[in-house]
């Protein structure tokens, strides 16, 4: 198939491009390099089934493709809070451009939504029917609310314009091609540990996250895109195994044989206290569940960070 991956030079997007090519597809990748990197695409840059175009989805696009994976949006707080207006535009104007392109060219769209649509949840685990607990004017709202309205656009376009659309609510994902300065838990801890600096834990460290290795996430995204049943309902994709942030810090210190210690700082505003997906729907609809254990995934991720630090 002919497939467009927006945000394809980013962490998940670059892995997705490589994976889609490996299974026989022709992939066009667009990215404006706001957070993506050309280095992430070096392994496939010369592949005859790969094409890269530097572009921004907030501008009109026209690609005649079978499928569109829309991953174009900065996903870590450091990056999406740097220019919140750009984040909002990507999630609104960009989403409209993707959907109009899909309608014009009869493409199926997979929208990369996020667990952040649940905000600082009051229930755990979070299932797709939960409406969330989001601050609409907080420092995270450009991303949280931006992704929520993108889901609304997808749903209404699907109903009114009869476009085939899939929505994946992606939970914390980790692996190679992460940026060392993106402010995410795993990348922060590896960089600090490898430099024997104190690992920074925000809050008391008892807040929880669920970490999904990139290979499992790719499998889930492709399964959802290729699902035959027409169903617009969002699907959680993430690892339901829950860890305290402080425990992850200790694991990474041991894994890297670091001399680092753990320091604690104030929890940022609106930072969620719990994060654990209910993946019952993914198991039922996609026969999907994560297979890679955290320690195994962290070992592979450690090798990547050692190569760039």
XYZ file of C-alpha atoms in Angstrom:
309
model
C 0.000 0.000 0.000
C 0.902 3.650 -0.279
C 1.115 5.083 3.220
C 1.688 8.606 4.563
C 3.272 9.016 8.002
C 3.111 12.548 9.366
C 5.620 13.337 12.073
C 7.612 10.466 10.622
C 11.010 11.752 11.763
C 9.972 11.628 15.400
C 10.414 8.863 17.951
C 7.412 6.646 17.163
C 7.030 7.912 13.597
C 10.538 6.933 12.493
C 10.136 3.409 13.864
C 6.743 3.184 12.160
C 8.167 4.216 8.774
C 10.868 1.565 9.034
C 8.390 -1.106 10.114
C 5.878 -0.328 7.354
C 8.595 -0.533 4.713
C 9.838 -3.836 6.135
C 6.431 -5.416 5.529
C 6.252 -4.296 1.904
C 4.637 -0.859 1.827
C 5.578 2.354 0.024
C 5.962 5.061 2.678
C 5.976 8.833 2.341
C 7.117 10.627 5.465
C 6.506 14.298 6.164
C 7.955 16.240 9.078
C 8.866 19.851 9.818
C 11.680 18.842 12.217
C 10.155 20.746 15.132
C 11.051 17.748 17.306
C 11.915 15.103 14.706
C 15.427 14.364 13.473
C 16.959 13.357 10.141
C 19.186 10.941 12.070
C 16.120 8.856 12.918
C 15.590 8.166 9.207
C 19.144 7.343 8.128
C 18.489 3.584 8.081
C 15.754 3.939 5.446
C 16.688 7.200 3.710
C 17.941 5.456 0.553
C 15.290 2.746 0.449
C 13.437 2.916 -2.915
C 10.118 2.442 -1.099
C 10.692 5.494 1.118
C 10.231 9.167 0.335
C 10.745 12.117 2.671
C 9.185 15.557 2.277
C 9.813 18.408 4.681
C 6.358 19.823 5.328
C 4.053 21.125 8.042
C 0.525 19.740 8.355
C -0.798 23.149 9.437
C -0.458 24.000 5.725
C -2.675 22.389 3.081
C -1.461 18.995 1.885
C -2.447 16.662 -0.936
C -1.221 13.069 -0.878
C -2.916 10.268 -2.796
C -2.349 7.390 -0.400
C -4.260 4.429 0.989
C -3.518 5.140 4.642
C -2.432 8.075 6.798
C -0.823 7.660 10.213
C -1.043 11.109 11.813
C 1.706 11.389 14.426
C 2.550 15.042 13.776
C 2.596 16.775 17.147
C 5.239 17.365 19.834
C 4.442 14.793 22.520
C 6.600 15.634 25.540
C 5.765 18.514 27.926
C 9.138 20.183 27.306
C 8.402 20.453 23.601
C 4.648 21.020 23.465
C 4.792 23.718 26.158
C 7.651 25.537 24.398
C 5.255 26.855 21.758
C 1.713 26.077 22.924
C 0.093 27.941 20.037
C 1.970 25.792 17.551
C 0.812 22.700 19.472
C -2.799 23.845 19.301
C -2.536 24.645 15.580
C -1.049 21.219 14.862
C -3.906 19.511 16.703
C -6.636 21.615 15.068
C -5.622 23.115 11.711
C -3.320 20.175 11.100
C -6.046 17.686 11.927
C -8.478 19.394 9.557
C -5.914 19.286 6.755
C -5.306 15.582 7.332
C -9.027 14.803 7.315
C -9.738 16.886 4.214
C -6.859 15.156 2.421
C -8.291 11.784 3.461
C -11.761 12.711 2.194
C -10.400 13.941 -1.140
C -8.275 10.839 -1.731
C -10.373 8.181 0.030
C -7.676 7.388 2.602
C -8.036 5.657 5.959
C -6.691 7.740 8.849
C -5.185 6.577 12.125
C -5.027 9.464 14.564
C -2.327 9.168 17.225
C -4.197 10.424 20.251
C -2.896 10.091 23.777
C -3.567 8.934 27.311
C -3.365 12.633 28.188
C -6.997 12.969 27.095
C -7.753 11.437 30.506
C -5.914 14.291 32.238
C -5.213 13.648 35.917
C -7.627 10.704 36.110
C -9.905 10.039 39.054
C -10.266 6.348 38.172
C -7.760 3.596 37.505
C -7.245 1.840 35.205
C -8.471 4.228 32.517
C -10.878 2.730 30.011
C -12.007 4.363 26.779
C -15.444 5.250 28.156
C -13.884 7.499 30.825
C -14.282 11.180 29.915
C -11.225 12.324 31.827
C -10.286 15.048 34.289
C -8.581 17.756 32.237
C -7.788 21.377 33.096
C -8.805 23.320 29.955
C -6.612 26.334 30.794
C -3.595 24.671 32.422
C -0.027 24.472 31.131
C -0.698 21.037 29.605
C -4.001 21.957 27.966
C -2.513 22.911 24.575
C -1.692 19.213 24.202
C -4.404 17.548 26.330
C -7.304 19.581 24.987
C -5.726 19.750 21.549
C -5.792 15.971 21.298
C -9.327 15.856 22.686
C -10.647 18.226 20.024
C -8.716 16.278 17.372
C -10.669 13.196 18.456
C -13.879 15.217 18.112
C -12.930 16.260 14.590
C -12.117 12.678 13.641
C -15.422 11.438 15.003
C -17.523 14.102 13.267
C -15.664 13.811 9.954
C -16.162 10.067 10.083
C -19.890 10.359 10.702
C -20.589 13.219 8.304
C -18.090 12.595 5.500
C -17.981 8.775 5.789
C -14.193 8.609 6.197
C -12.700 5.469 7.733
C -10.872 6.689 10.831
C -9.151 4.903 13.719
C -8.148 6.579 16.999
C -5.311 5.191 19.100
C -4.909 6.542 22.625
C -1.196 5.979 23.111
C 0.177 5.568 26.633
C 3.818 6.125 27.672
C 6.124 4.552 25.092
C 9.904 4.195 25.160
C 12.807 2.868 23.105
C 15.517 3.990 20.686
C 15.200 7.299 18.791
C 13.952 9.123 21.887
C 15.560 12.531 22.261
C 17.840 12.809 25.259
C 16.414 16.222 26.174
C 12.703 15.563 25.647
C 11.818 15.584 29.338
C 10.228 12.135 29.400
C 10.721 9.867 32.403
C 12.758 7.123 30.715
C 15.005 9.440 28.705
C 15.597 11.757 31.671
C 16.596 8.893 33.931
C 18.948 7.251 31.425
C 20.731 10.500 30.587
C 21.164 11.462 34.238
C 22.242 7.971 35.291
C 24.823 7.640 32.529
C 26.319 10.963 33.529
C 26.267 9.989 37.215
C 23.994 12.916 37.949
C 21.195 12.723 40.489
C 17.980 11.396 38.987
C 15.222 13.980 39.266
C 11.904 12.623 40.493
C 9.028 15.081 40.592
C 6.628 14.816 43.517
C 7.086 12.039 46.049
C 7.771 9.415 43.374
C 4.619 7.462 44.164
C 2.862 8.618 41.002
C 2.556 5.774 38.524
C 3.168 5.268 34.824
C 2.757 2.333 32.439
C 5.573 1.942 29.931
C 5.136 0.256 26.540
C 8.169 -0.733 24.464
C 8.228 0.678 20.929
C 7.996 -2.721 19.181
C 4.766 -3.552 21.003
C 3.351 -0.117 20.190
C 4.106 -0.487 16.474
C 2.304 -3.822 16.432
C -0.747 -2.253 18.053
C -0.860 0.735 15.713
C -0.627 -1.377 12.557
C -3.195 -3.874 13.823
C -5.617 -1.029 14.551
C -5.080 0.591 11.158
C -5.621 -2.687 9.310
C -8.631 -3.808 11.343
C -11.394 -4.595 8.895
C -14.310 -3.589 11.118
C -15.433 0.018 10.704
C -15.454 1.436 14.217
C -14.561 5.015 15.198
C -14.359 4.338 18.946
C -10.906 5.131 20.424
C -8.690 2.239 21.524
C -6.157 2.360 24.360
C -2.682 1.157 23.368
C -0.265 0.795 26.260
C 1.210 -1.580 28.783
C -1.166 -2.222 31.699
C 1.736 -3.038 34.035
C 1.966 -0.089 36.439
C 5.171 1.203 38.055
C 5.951 3.919 40.578
C 8.214 6.546 39.051
C 10.654 6.214 41.959
C 10.902 2.463 41.346
C 11.735 3.042 37.675
C 14.494 5.415 38.740
C 15.975 2.721 40.991
C 15.790 0.120 38.212
C 17.672 2.375 35.793
C 20.348 3.211 38.378
C 20.945 -0.521 38.894
C 20.825 -1.289 35.187
C 23.392 1.375 34.278
C 25.549 0.697 37.370
C 25.352 4.413 38.028
C 26.611 6.270 41.095
C 23.569 8.526 40.902
C 21.182 9.157 43.737
C 17.557 10.267 43.597
C 16.481 13.834 44.315
C 12.909 15.048 44.618
C 11.393 18.253 43.255
C 7.904 19.737 43.256
C 5.382 18.048 40.991
C 4.573 20.235 37.948
C 1.079 21.677 37.634
C -1.590 19.210 36.417
C 0.905 16.339 36.244
C -1.158 13.112 36.450
C -0.770 11.024 39.617
C -1.761 7.732 38.013
C -1.575 6.320 34.525
C -2.651 2.773 33.709
C -4.540 1.678 30.597
C -7.406 -0.741 30.478
C -6.596 -2.609 27.251
C -9.594 -4.964 27.249
C -10.852 -3.380 24.026
C -7.486 -3.781 22.267
C -7.366 -7.428 23.302
C -10.896 -8.016 22.012
C -10.766 -6.021 18.771
C -7.117 -6.445 17.798
C -5.958 -9.528 19.695
C -3.188 -7.224 20.939
C -1.349 -6.960 24.213
C 2.258 -5.959 25.045
C 4.725 -8.839 25.145
C 7.988 -7.132 26.107
C 8.698 -6.806 29.824
C 9.967 -3.485 31.173
C 13.424 -4.749 32.120
C 13.980 -6.286 28.672
C 12.888 -3.114 26.935
C 15.041 -0.964 29.205
C 18.121 -3.069 28.376
C 17.645 -2.344 24.672
C 16.950 1.313 25.379
C 20.107 1.549 27.489
C 22.208 0.482 24.493
C 20.676 3.281 22.418
C 21.327 5.970 25.017
C 24.923 4.814 25.477
C 25.406 5.268 21.732
C 24.298 8.920 21.802
C 25.744 10.110 25.120
